[in-house]
Tab-separated table of C-alpha atoms in Angstrom:
chain	number	residue	atom	x	y	z
V	1	MET	CA	-65.327	4.362	11.612
V	2	LYS	CA	-64.213	7.469	12.090
V	3	LYS	CA	-61.856	6.354	14.658
V	4	LEU	CA	-60.858	4.419	12.286
V	5	ARG	CA	-60.054	6.943	9.406
V	6	THR	CA	-58.789	9.337	12.401
V	7	VAL	CA	-56.178	6.945	13.220
V	8	ALA	CA	-55.124	5.007	9.848
V	9	VAL	CA	-54.883	9.888	8.451
V	10	TRP	CA	-52.196	10.179	11.485
V	11	THR	CA	-50.599	7.438	10.626
V	12	LEU	CA	-50.094	7.518	7.042
V	13	ILE	CA	-49.300	11.660	7.987
V	14	SER	CA	-46.638	10.276	10.815
V	15	LEU	CA	-45.113	8.504	8.153
V	16	LEU	CA	-44.768	11.001	5.790
V	17	VAL	CA	-42.838	13.240	7.915
V	18	GLN	CA	-40.144	10.415	9.471
V	19	TYR	CA	-39.380	9.725	5.643
V	20	GLY	CA	-38.654	13.174	5.016
V	21	GLY	CA	-36.511	13.892	8.238
V	22	TYR	CA	-34.951	10.043	6.744
V	23	SER	CA	-33.955	11.768	3.349
V	24	TYR	CA	-32.763	14.847	4.746
V	25	LEU	CA	-30.847	12.596	7.684
V	26	ASN	CA	-29.772	10.487	4.181
V	27	ARG	CA	-28.624	12.994	1.825
V	28	LYS	CA	-26.512	15.530	4.316
V	29	VAL	CA	-24.657	11.752	5.495
V	30	GLN	CA	-23.380	11.426	1.744
V	31	GLN	CA	-22.783	14.908	1.846
V	32	VAL	CA	-20.237	13.818	4.184
V	33	ILE	CA	-19.609	10.919	2.666
V	34	THR	CA	-18.650	11.517	-0.672
V	35	PRO	CA	-18.914	14.926	-1.108
V	36	ASP	CA	-18.713	16.757	-4.584
V	37	GLN	CA	-15.922	15.621	-6.299
V	38	SER	CA	-16.047	18.958	-8.751
V	39	PRO	CA	-13.482	21.736	-8.900
V	40	LYS	CA	-13.742	24.489	-6.302
V	41	ILE	CA	-10.508	26.174	-6.470
V	42	ILE	CA	-9.222	27.291	-9.944
V	43	THR	CA	-6.229	29.656	-10.020
V	44	THR	CA	-7.634	32.432	-12.930
V	45	GLN	CA	-3.353	32.805	-13.464
V	46	LEU	CA	-0.391	33.326	-11.233
V	47	LYS	CA	3.436	33.313	-11.242
V	48	ALA	CA	6.570	32.258	-8.668
V	49	THR	CA	9.389	31.364	-8.941
V	50	ILE	CA	11.218	28.550	-7.484
V	51	PRO	CA	15.087	28.612	-6.137
V	52	GLY	CA	16.130	26.003	-8.077
V	53	SER	CA	16.753	23.710	-11.635
V	54	ASN	CA	16.490	20.284	-11.248
V	55	LEU	CA	12.910	20.038	-9.900
V	56	GLN	CA	11.505	16.799	-10.409
V	57	ASN	CA	7.753	14.673	-9.536
V	58	VAL	CA	6.651	17.775	-9.446
V	59	GLN	CA	3.044	17.772	-7.877
V	60	VAL	CA	0.786	20.526	-6.540
V	61	SER	CA	-1.740	21.132	-3.524
V	62	TYR	CA	-5.510	19.753	-3.501
V	63	ALA	CA	-6.172	23.985	-2.117
V	64	LYS	CA	-3.301	25.171	-5.753
V	65	ASP	CA	-1.263	27.360	-3.438
V	66	TYR	CA	1.468	24.667	-3.121
V	67	ILE	CA	3.507	23.027	-4.635
V	68	ALA	CA	6.120	18.939	-3.084
V	69	TYR	CA	8.882	18.914	-5.854
V	70	SER	CA	12.018	16.575	-4.867
V	71	GLU	CA	15.476	18.146	-4.936
V	72	ASP	CA	18.737	15.913	-5.529
V	73	GLY	CA	16.645	13.746	-3.081
V	74	THR	CA	15.814	16.598	-0.502
V	75	LEU	CA	11.550	16.947	-0.436
V	76	LYS	CA	11.066	19.925	-0.618
V	77	VAL	CA	6.586	21.963	-0.116
V	78	PHE	CA	6.859	25.293	-2.107
V	79	ASN	CA	3.856	27.738	-0.795
V	80	LEU	CA	3.426	29.410	-4.604
V	81	LYS	CA	1.868	33.203	-2.668
V	82	LYS	CA	4.266	33.287	-0.790
V	83	GLN	CA	6.880	31.671	-2.877
V	84	LYS	CA	9.271	30.621	-0.365
V	85	VAL	CA	10.383	27.150	-0.050
V	86	VAL	CA	8.034	25.663	4.222
V	87	PHE	CA	9.329	22.513	4.230
V	88	GLU	CA	12.398	20.362	3.272
V	89	LYS	CA	13.288	16.719	4.164
V	90	ALA	CA	15.983	15.831	3.431
V	91	PRO	CA	17.921	12.155	3.091
V	92	PRO	CA	19.678	10.645	6.212
V	93	SER	CA	23.438	11.519	6.794
V	94	GLY	CA	25.933	9.120	5.570
V	95	ASN	CA	23.588	6.072	3.492
V	96	GLY	CA	23.693	4.704	0.265
V	97	SER	CA	21.167	6.657	-2.510
V	98	SER	CA	17.967	4.883	-2.028
V	99	LEU	CA	16.879	5.852	2.030
V	100	GLY	CA	15.848	9.465	2.375
V	101	VAL	CA	11.825	10.341	0.548
V	102	LEU	CA	10.771	7.041	-1.280
V	103	THR	CA	7.442	8.184	-2.223
V	104	TYR	CA	5.203	12.099	-2.203
V	105	GLN	CA	1.555	12.205	-2.821
V	106	TRP	CA	-1.366	14.621	-2.174
V	107	LEU	CA	-4.598	13.964	-0.803
V	108	PRO	CA	-7.557	14.626	-3.289
V	109	ASP	CA	-9.198	16.566	-0.645
V	110	ARG	CA	-6.952	18.595	1.780
V	111	ASN	CA	-3.797	20.537	1.167
V	112	THR	CA	-2.352	17.144	3.170
V	113	LEU	CA	1.099	15.035	1.287
V	114	LEU	CA	1.894	11.593	3.084
V	115	TYR	CA	4.735	10.325	2.007
V	116	PHE	CA	7.043	7.864	2.721
V	117	TYR	CA	10.681	8.139	4.052
V	118	ALA	CA	13.406	5.721	4.567
V	119	LYS	CA	16.858	5.350	6.963
V	120	ALA	CA	18.891	2.710	7.749
V	121	ASN	CA	18.006	0.384	11.063
V	122	PRO	CA	20.532	1.640	14.638
V	123	ASN	CA	19.742	-2.102	15.421
V	124	PRO	CA	19.963	-4.448	12.802
V	125	TYR	CA	20.187	-7.143	15.086
V	126	THR	CA	18.467	-8.237	18.612
V	127	LEU	CA	20.790	-10.450	20.790
V	128	VAL	CA	17.994	-13.542	22.362
V	129	THR	CA	18.647	-15.343	25.439
V	130	VAL	CA	17.711	-18.733	25.000
V	131	TYR	CA	16.320	-21.002	27.545
V	132	PRO	CA	16.121	-24.804	27.209
V	133	THR	CA	13.365	-26.415	28.223
V	134	GLN	CA	14.812	-30.441	27.949
V	135	THR	CA	17.164	-31.934	30.357
V	136	GLN	CA	20.463	-33.646	29.075
V	137	SER	CA	21.539	-37.193	30.999
V	138	LYS	CA	24.651	-37.422	31.490
V	139	THR	CA	27.583	-40.771	32.543
V	140	SER	CA	30.519	-39.767	35.166
V	141	GLY	CA	33.182	-42.525	35.585
V	142	GLN	CA	33.139	-45.787	34.252
V	143	THR	CA	30.588	-48.782	34.044
V	144	SER	CA	31.038	-51.473	34.369
V	145	GLN	CA	28.847	-54.318	32.537
V	146	SER	CA	28.485	-58.481	33.213
V	147	THR	CA	27.995	-60.108	30.388
V	148	VAL	CA	26.238	-63.800	31.143
V	149	GLN	CA	25.686	-65.866	28.945
V	150	THR	CA	23.098	-68.709	28.327
V	151	PRO	CA	23.602	-71.890	27.883
V	152	SER	CA	23.205	-73.440	24.333
V	153	THR	CA	22.394	-76.389	26.210
V	154	THR	CA	18.292	-78.505	26.532
V	155	VAL	CA	17.620	-78.250	30.206
V	156	PRO	CA	16.482	-81.443	31.354
V	157	LYS	CA	13.643	-82.936	33.005
V	158	THR	CA	14.571	-83.369	36.182
V	159	GLU	CA	16.730	-81.960	38.931
V	160	ASP	CA	20.597	-82.352	38.785
V	161	PRO	CA	20.791	-81.655	43.401
V	162	ASN	CA	24.764	-80.472	41.912
V	163	GLU	CA	23.670	-78.034	39.100
V	164	LYS	CA	20.931	-76.354	41.439
V	165	ALA	CA	24.063	-76.116	43.685
V	166	ASN	CA	25.823	-74.637	40.695
V	167	SER	CA	22.556	-72.160	40.026
V	168	LYS	CA	23.210	-70.647	43.203
V	169	THR	CA	26.734	-69.512	43.267
V	170	THR	CA	26.156	-69.142	39.970
V	171	ASP	CA	23.433	-65.911	41.124
V	172	LYS	CA	25.340	-64.595	43.635
V	173	SER	CA	28.239	-64.617	41.201
V	174	SER	CA	26.106	-62.234	39.691
V	175	ASN	CA	24.284	-60.011	41.361
V	176	LYS	CA	27.408	-59.772	43.108
V	177	THR	CA	28.913	-58.292	39.605
V	178	ASN	CA	25.221	-56.318	39.449
V	179	SER	CA	25.582	-54.862	42.173
V	180	ASN	CA	29.172	-53.717	41.526
V	181	SER	CA	28.272	-51.990	38.498
V	182	THR	CA	25.530	-49.630	39.103
V	183	THR	CA	27.928	-48.580	42.475
V	184	LYS	CA	30.724	-47.334	39.910
V	185	GLU	CA	27.012	-46.035	37.413
V	186	SER	CA	26.880	-42.362	39.205
V	187	THR	CA	24.573	-40.960	36.837
V	188	LYS	CA	22.234	-36.950	37.056
V	189	GLU	CA	20.038	-35.519	35.610
V	190	GLU	CA	21.643	-31.888	34.036
V	191	THR	CA	19.558	-28.126	33.201
V	192	ALA	CA	21.392	-27.517	29.827
V	193	LYS	CA	22.818	-23.636	30.098
V	194	PRO	CA	21.582	-20.547	28.081
V	195	TYR	CA	23.438	-19.589	25.047
V	196	VAL	CA	22.989	-16.256	23.309
V	197	VAL	CA	22.006	-16.228	19.531
V	198	LYS	CA	22.284	-13.198	17.222
V	199	ARG	CA	18.926	-12.802	15.773
V	200	TYR	CA	19.007	-10.046	12.148
V	201	ASN	CA	16.166	-7.063	12.107
V	202	ASN	CA	15.221	-5.691	8.668
V	203	PRO	CA	18.273	-3.375	7.786
V	204	GLN	CA	15.997	-0.388	7.636
V	205	LEU	CA	13.589	1.694	8.629
V	206	THR	CA	10.043	2.325	6.628
V	207	GLU	CA	8.330	5.607	8.301
V	208	LEU	CA	5.158	7.021	6.628
V	209	TYR	CA	4.778	11.026	7.887
V	210	SER	CA	1.472	12.978	6.498
V	211	LEU	CA	2.740	16.813	6.377
V	212	ASP	CA	-0.351	18.907	7.299
V	213	LEU	CA	-0.567	22.463	5.473
V	214	PRO	CA	-2.279	25.280	6.489
V	215	ASP	CA	-3.821	27.933	4.662
V	216	SER	CA	-0.921	30.268	1.991
V	217	ASP	CA	-1.827	32.643	3.645
V	218	ASP	CA	-0.711	31.990	7.730
V	219	ASP	CA	2.316	32.885	9.028
V	220	SER	CA	1.716	31.816	11.745
V	221	THR	CA	1.248	28.531	11.629
V	222	ALA	CA	3.689	25.953	10.945
V	223	PRO	CA	3.554	23.034	8.666
V	224	ASP	CA	2.326	20.407	10.917
V	225	ASP	CA	5.485	16.653	9.986
V	226	ARG	CA	3.280	14.032	11.563
V	227	PHE	CA	4.702	10.248	12.447
V	228	ASN	CA	1.681	8.310	11.576
V	229	GLN	CA	3.500	4.505	11.701
V	230	THR	CA	6.951	1.970	10.331
V	231	ILE	CA	6.056	-0.140	8.301
V	232	ASP	CA	7.227	-3.564	9.665
V	233	ASN	CA	7.862	-5.952	6.165
V	234	PHE	CA	9.057	-3.470	3.638
V	235	PRO	CA	11.643	-5.264	1.915
V	236	ALA	CA	15.402	-3.109	2.207
V	237	GLY	CA	16.035	-1.067	-0.689
V	238	GLY	CA	12.907	-1.882	-2.092
V	239	LYS	CA	11.740	1.249	-4.992
V	240	ILE	CA	7.793	1.796	-4.909
V	241	GLU	CA	6.948	2.000	-8.358
V	242	GLU	CA	3.122	3.218	-7.630
V	243	CYS	CA	0.956	4.984	-4.593
V	244	VAL	CA	-2.816	4.742	-5.062
V	245	VAL	CA	-5.490	6.393	-2.114
V	246	SER	CA	-9.185	5.334	-1.022
V	247	THR	CA	-10.250	8.455	1.183
V	248	PHE	CA	-13.169	7.607	0.871
V	249	THR	CA	-12.219	4.152	3.109
V	250	ASN	CA	-9.258	5.403	4.404
V	251	LEU	CA	-6.580	2.312	2.407
V	252	MET	CA	-3.373	2.772	0.588
V	253	TYR	CA	-2.034	0.937	-1.780
V	254	LEU	CA	1.569	0.751	-2.489
V	255	THR	CA	3.789	-1.122	-5.212
V	256	VAL	CA	6.501	-2.040	-3.503
V	257	LYS	CA	9.929	-3.037	-6.198
V	258	SER	CA	12.142	-4.562	-5.333
V	259	ALA	CA	15.324	-7.237	-5.908
V	260	GLN	CA	13.709	-10.090	-4.859
V	261	SER	CA	9.729	-9.350	-5.617
V	262	GLU	CA	6.646	-7.640	-6.568
V	263	LEU	CA	4.910	-6.434	-3.726
V	264	LEU	CA	0.960	-5.367	-3.374
V	265	LEU	CA	0.637	-3.669	-0.047
V	266	GLU	CA	-2.394	-2.492	1.355
V	267	ILE	CA	-2.710	-0.259	4.643
V	268	ASP	CA	-5.861	0.413	6.235
V	269	VAL	CA	-6.888	3.281	8.989
V	270	MET	CA	-5.735	1.356	11.068
V	271	LYS	CA	-2.627	0.853	10.519
V	272	ASN	CA	-2.389	-2.653	9.366
V	273	VAL	CA	-0.013	-3.129	6.916
V	274	LYS	CA	-0.919	-6.705	4.306
V	275	THR	CA	0.224	-8.033	1.172
V	276	LEU	CA	-2.470	-7.804	-1.456
V	277	SER	CA	-0.073	-9.588	-4.257
V	278	LYS	CA	0.131	-12.793	-5.743
V	279	SER	CA	3.979	-15.091	-5.986
V	280	GLY	CA	5.338	-13.881	-9.359
V	281	GLU	CA	2.528	-11.127	-10.158
V	282	THR	CA	3.122	-7.847	-11.557
V	283	ILE	CA	1.160	-4.487	-11.283
V	284	ASP	CA	2.144	-1.966	-14.021
V	285	ASN	CA	-1.343	0.415	-13.312
V	286	MET	CA	-3.178	0.846	-10.667
V	287	ALA	CA	-6.914	3.095	-9.466
V	288	ALA	CA	-8.936	3.261	-6.317
V	289	SER	CA	-12.519	3.943	-5.993
V	290	ASP	CA	-13.544	7.529	-4.644
V	291	ARG	CA	-16.566	5.621	-3.666
V	292	TYR	CA	-16.202	1.740	-2.640
V	293	GLY	CA	-12.646	2.236	-1.549
V	294	THR	CA	-12.089	-0.732	-4.561
V	295	LEU	CA	-8.730	-1.516	-6.402
V	296	TYR	CA	-8.417	-1.560	-10.171
V	297	LEU	CA	-5.084	-2.492	-11.106
V	298	ASP	CA	-3.556	-4.062	-14.371
V	299	SER	CA	-1.674	-7.489	-12.982
V	300	LYS	CA	0.523	-9.694	-15.578
V	301	VAL	CA	1.914	-12.910	-13.935
V	302	GLY	CA	3.987	-14.887	-16.788
V	303	SER	CA	2.280	-14.079	-20.034
V	304	LYS	CA	-1.741	-13.876	-19.051
V	305	HIS	CA	-2.563	-9.688	-18.704
V	306	GLU	CA	-5.240	-9.054	-16.733
V	307	VAL	CA	-7.335	-6.186	-15.837
V	308	ILE	CA	-8.732	-7.333	-12.100
V	309	ALA	CA	-10.880	-5.611	-9.542
V	310	LEU	CA	-9.639	-6.538	-5.488
V	311	ASP	CA	-12.500	-6.131	-3.282
V	312	GLY	CA	-11.313	-7.249	0.328
V	313	SER	CA	-9.698	-10.264	-0.390
V	314	LYS	CA	-11.638	-11.556	-3.559
V	315	ARG	CA	-10.321	-11.040	-6.781
V	316	VAL	CA	-12.724	-10.231	-9.926
V	317	VAL	CA	-11.401	-9.970	-13.576
V	318	ILE	CA	-13.051	-7.306	-15.212
V	319	SER	CA	-11.113	-8.051	-18.625
V	320	ASN	CA	-8.896	-10.459	-19.824
V	321	ASN	CA	-7.520	-8.165	-23.002
V	322	ASN	CA	-4.317	-8.242	-23.154
V	323	SER	CA	-5.286	-4.554	-25.002
V	324	ASP	CA	-7.047	-3.711	-21.878
V	325	GLN	CA	-5.096	-1.478	-19.105
V	326	ILE	CA	-6.732	0.108	-15.871
V	327	LEU	CA	-6.872	4.274	-16.705
V	328	GLY	CA	-8.792	5.853	-14.026
V	329	ILE	CA	-11.938	5.839	-12.006
V	330	ARG	CA	-13.866	9.159	-11.135
V	331	ASP	CA	-17.958	9.280	-10.311
V	332	GLY	CA	-18.973	6.250	-10.204
V	333	SER	CA	-17.251	5.072	-13.417
V	334	VAL	CA	-14.671	2.590	-14.550
V	335	TYR	CA	-12.084	3.556	-17.857
V	336	ILE	CA	-10.717	1.519	-19.956
V	337	GLY	CA	-8.159	1.696	-22.211
V	338	GLU	CA	-7.460	0.090	-24.556
V	339	ILE	CA	-3.515	0.342	-26.459
V	340	GLU	CA	-2.184	-0.887	-29.389
V	341	ASN	CA	1.344	-0.069	-30.631
V	342	ASN	CA	1.788	2.251	-28.372
V	343	ARG	CA	-1.006	4.103	-28.984
V	344	LEU	CA	-5.162	4.611	-27.630
V	345	VAL	CA	-7.210	3.565	-29.423
V	346	LYS	CA	-10.189	3.284	-27.111
V	347	ILE	CA	-11.713	4.241	-23.853
V	348	LYS	CA	-14.626	1.951	-22.299
V	349	THR	CA	-16.055	2.420	-18.892
V	350	THR	CA	-18.196	0.188	-16.352
V	351	ASP	CA	-19.878	1.282	-13.658
V	352	ASP	CA	-18.236	1.527	-9.426
V	353	LEU	CA	-20.402	-1.236	-7.649
V	354	THR	CA	-19.977	-1.467	-4.045
V	355	HIS	CA	-20.284	-5.634	-4.864
V	356	VAL	CA	-18.169	-6.011	-8.698
V	357	THR	CA	-19.232	-8.836	-11.084
V	358	SER	CA	-17.005	-10.821	-13.130
V	359	ASN	CA	-16.348	-9.233	-16.944
V	360	PRO	CA	-18.382	-6.856	-16.829
V	361	SER	CA	-20.020	-5.598	-20.152
V	362	LEU	CA	-17.769	-2.209	-22.103
V	363	ASP	CA	-19.026	0.441	-22.813
V	364	THR	CA	-16.614	2.214	-25.911
V	365	LEU	CA	-16.987	5.778	-25.296
V	366	TRP	CA	-14.014	6.770	-27.552
V	367	GLU	CA	-12.144	5.442	-30.815
V	368	GLY	CA	-9.111	7.385	-32.634
V	369	ASN	CA	-5.855	6.773	-31.849
V	370	ILE	CA	-3.278	8.831	-29.767
V	371	PRO	CA	0.058	8.296	-28.808
V	372	TYR	CA	0.560	6.346	-25.875
V	373	ASP	CA	4.535	5.626	-24.356
V	374	ASP	CA	5.872	5.406	-21.316
V	375	SER	CA	6.089	9.586	-21.749
V	376	VAL	CA	2.758	10.578	-20.633
V	377	ARG	CA	0.660	10.589	-18.181
V	378	THR	CA	-3.308	9.406	-18.098
V	379	LEU	CA	-5.671	11.606	-15.837
V	380	ILE	CA	-9.693	11.415	-14.930
V	381	GLY	CA	-11.048	14.790	-14.525
V	382	ALA	CA	-13.712	15.907	-12.544
V	383	ASP	CA	-16.175	16.781	-15.578
V	384	GLY	CA	-15.510	12.701	-16.277
V	385	GLN	CA	-12.458	13.833	-18.830
V	386	VAL	CA	-9.313	12.209	-20.175
V	387	ILE	CA	-6.617	13.628	-20.443
V	388	VAL	CA	-3.417	12.164	-22.177
V	389	TYR	CA	-0.064	14.027	-21.861
V	390	ASN	CA	3.951	15.509	-21.296
V	391	ASP	CA	5.698	17.871	-21.215
V	392	GLN	CA	4.133	18.814	-25.339
V	393	THR	CA	0.941	18.269	-25.541
V	394	ALA	CA	-2.815	17.134	-24.087
V	395	ASN	CA	-4.775	15.464	-25.369
V	396	ILE	CA	-8.800	15.872	-24.002
V	397	ILE	CA	-11.225	13.600	-24.747
V	398	THR	CA	-14.256	14.749	-23.101
V	399	LYS	CA	-18.276	13.025	-23.443
V	400	GLY	CA	-16.649	11.294	-26.654
V	401	ASN	CA	-15.092	14.567	-27.666
V	402	LEU	CA	-11.318	15.150	-28.761
V	403	SER	CA	-9.340	18.631	-28.459
V	404	GLU	CA	-5.938	19.074	-28.368
V	405	VAL	CA	-4.012	21.544	-26.439
V	406	LYS	CA	-0.425	23.086	-26.843
V	407	LEU	CA	1.470	23.230	-24.417
V	408	GLN	CA	4.216	25.625	-23.088
V	409	GLY	CA	6.983	25.805	-20.635
V	410	ASP	CA	9.583	22.856	-20.596
V	411	GLU	CA	7.682	21.325	-18.651
V	412	ASN	CA	4.350	20.683	-17.154
V	413	TYR	CA	1.642	18.686	-14.385
V	414	VAL	CA	-1.320	19.176	-14.374
V	415	SER	CA	-3.711	18.545	-10.970
V	416	VAL	CA	-5.645	15.814	-9.679
V	417	ASP	CA	-8.840	17.180	-10.693
V	418	GLY	CA	-8.213	18.037	-13.841
V	419	ALA	CA	-8.938	21.591	-14.151
V	420	GLU	CA	-5.261	23.210	-12.806
V	421	LEU	CA	-2.209	23.637	-16.064
V	422	VAL	CA	1.664	23.949	-14.525
V	423	GLN	CA	4.505	24.560	-16.840
V	424	LEU	CA	7.575	25.098	-15.234
V	425	THR	CA	10.034	27.200	-16.943
V	426	LYS	CA	14.451	27.003	-16.146
V	427	ASN	CA	15.738	29.750	-16.252
V	428	GLY	CA	19.491	29.685	-14.260
V	429	ASP	CA	19.205	28.260	-11.227
V	430	SER	CA	16.015	29.294	-10.667
V	431	THR	CA	12.481	27.467	-12.415
V	432	GLN	CA	9.562	29.910	-13.377
V	433	ALA	CA	6.393	28.693	-12.699
V	434	VAL	CA	3.007	29.017	-14.572
V	435	LEU	CA	-0.503	27.823	-13.454
V	436	GLN	CA	-3.069	27.901	-15.390
V	437	PRO	CA	-6.146	27.053	-16.323
V	438	LEU	CA	-5.586	23.876	-18.232
V	439	LYS	CA	-9.033	25.056	-21.040
V	440	SER	CA	-9.721	22.803	-24.886
V	441	LYS	CA	-9.896	24.374	-27.509
V	442	GLU	CA	-12.786	26.386	-28.293
């Protein structure tokens, strides 16, 4: 009995030690897989003079020390600390305005810029030799045919010696005629000759690049501009409307609009490209889960509007309210806005789950009235705050409370974590940039 108690005690101790070890490993794995999304780098205040006065699509990097922007069709990256342009990517020479850098985006967890570059295909078509496998019959010379007329009279039951003789004579004549006909026919089998056809390729090459930037204080290391892949099924002349990245799953989603259609493309880490859109579908907004890679989007087919989730190849309806649209995702919460007459009147949330369920319950986070037209931009900050802003005002909703910030400068941008405000003011041939924390009034 004493031995049994000893064995039981040591078994319990062993289990407790194993549980502690597994819990520790699990916490470490979770830290790697799901890193802390809270802002870690906030610039108290930084001023810089950027050459150029026509800056478009301005984006600040994760570490708040680089700015990417487009100027006259050229992608440029500006080092805010060193106050100099460290990278440029101009459109290909001699091509249309639809080519060059199509879009770009910083990764949310490191100073890496992804961008898509389009250029004319130097090989718009390929000459292919076709080798037929069938054979053709060819007849040479003249073919004589003998026609044997069948008597229409009834054959008598008794043999007629004269008729039998006539029959033999006719047979010999017929055989001789058939023999002559066969001699005049010369039939041979000929293999069809190979021929060349012209097969047209995609007239446009669309390539994905990743630009890794060193620490902004490092003068010895150049940016690493790396080619990743060519997207073969990207439509020529297509425009990238929106691009979102799930760093957890390394999945990238693109909405591409062309003259013929609108496509939703998925690119995975193995460089596979899938088309996820339905025929005739229009997609307005997208957000990718920072935990599970699930894609949430606003889908419209005909007059039917839905907020749906793409869980792998499975489509799940989140809301079929025509006024609802996806705002963003952060730290396990999906944010949905209710828009009426160009006004944001309600913000609702639901859990970002491993497996999405249809028509989940939506909890109301806030109700009110905020202008919401094509000029506003929306993001979910690292602290769960919903930021709706334009070039004049930033509306910040934190835990159901609304605050307002008046913005300075000609153009204003907020970093993806919601922590940093970038104010741009034109000054002659240059632009003054001011970085400072985005803070709402107390």
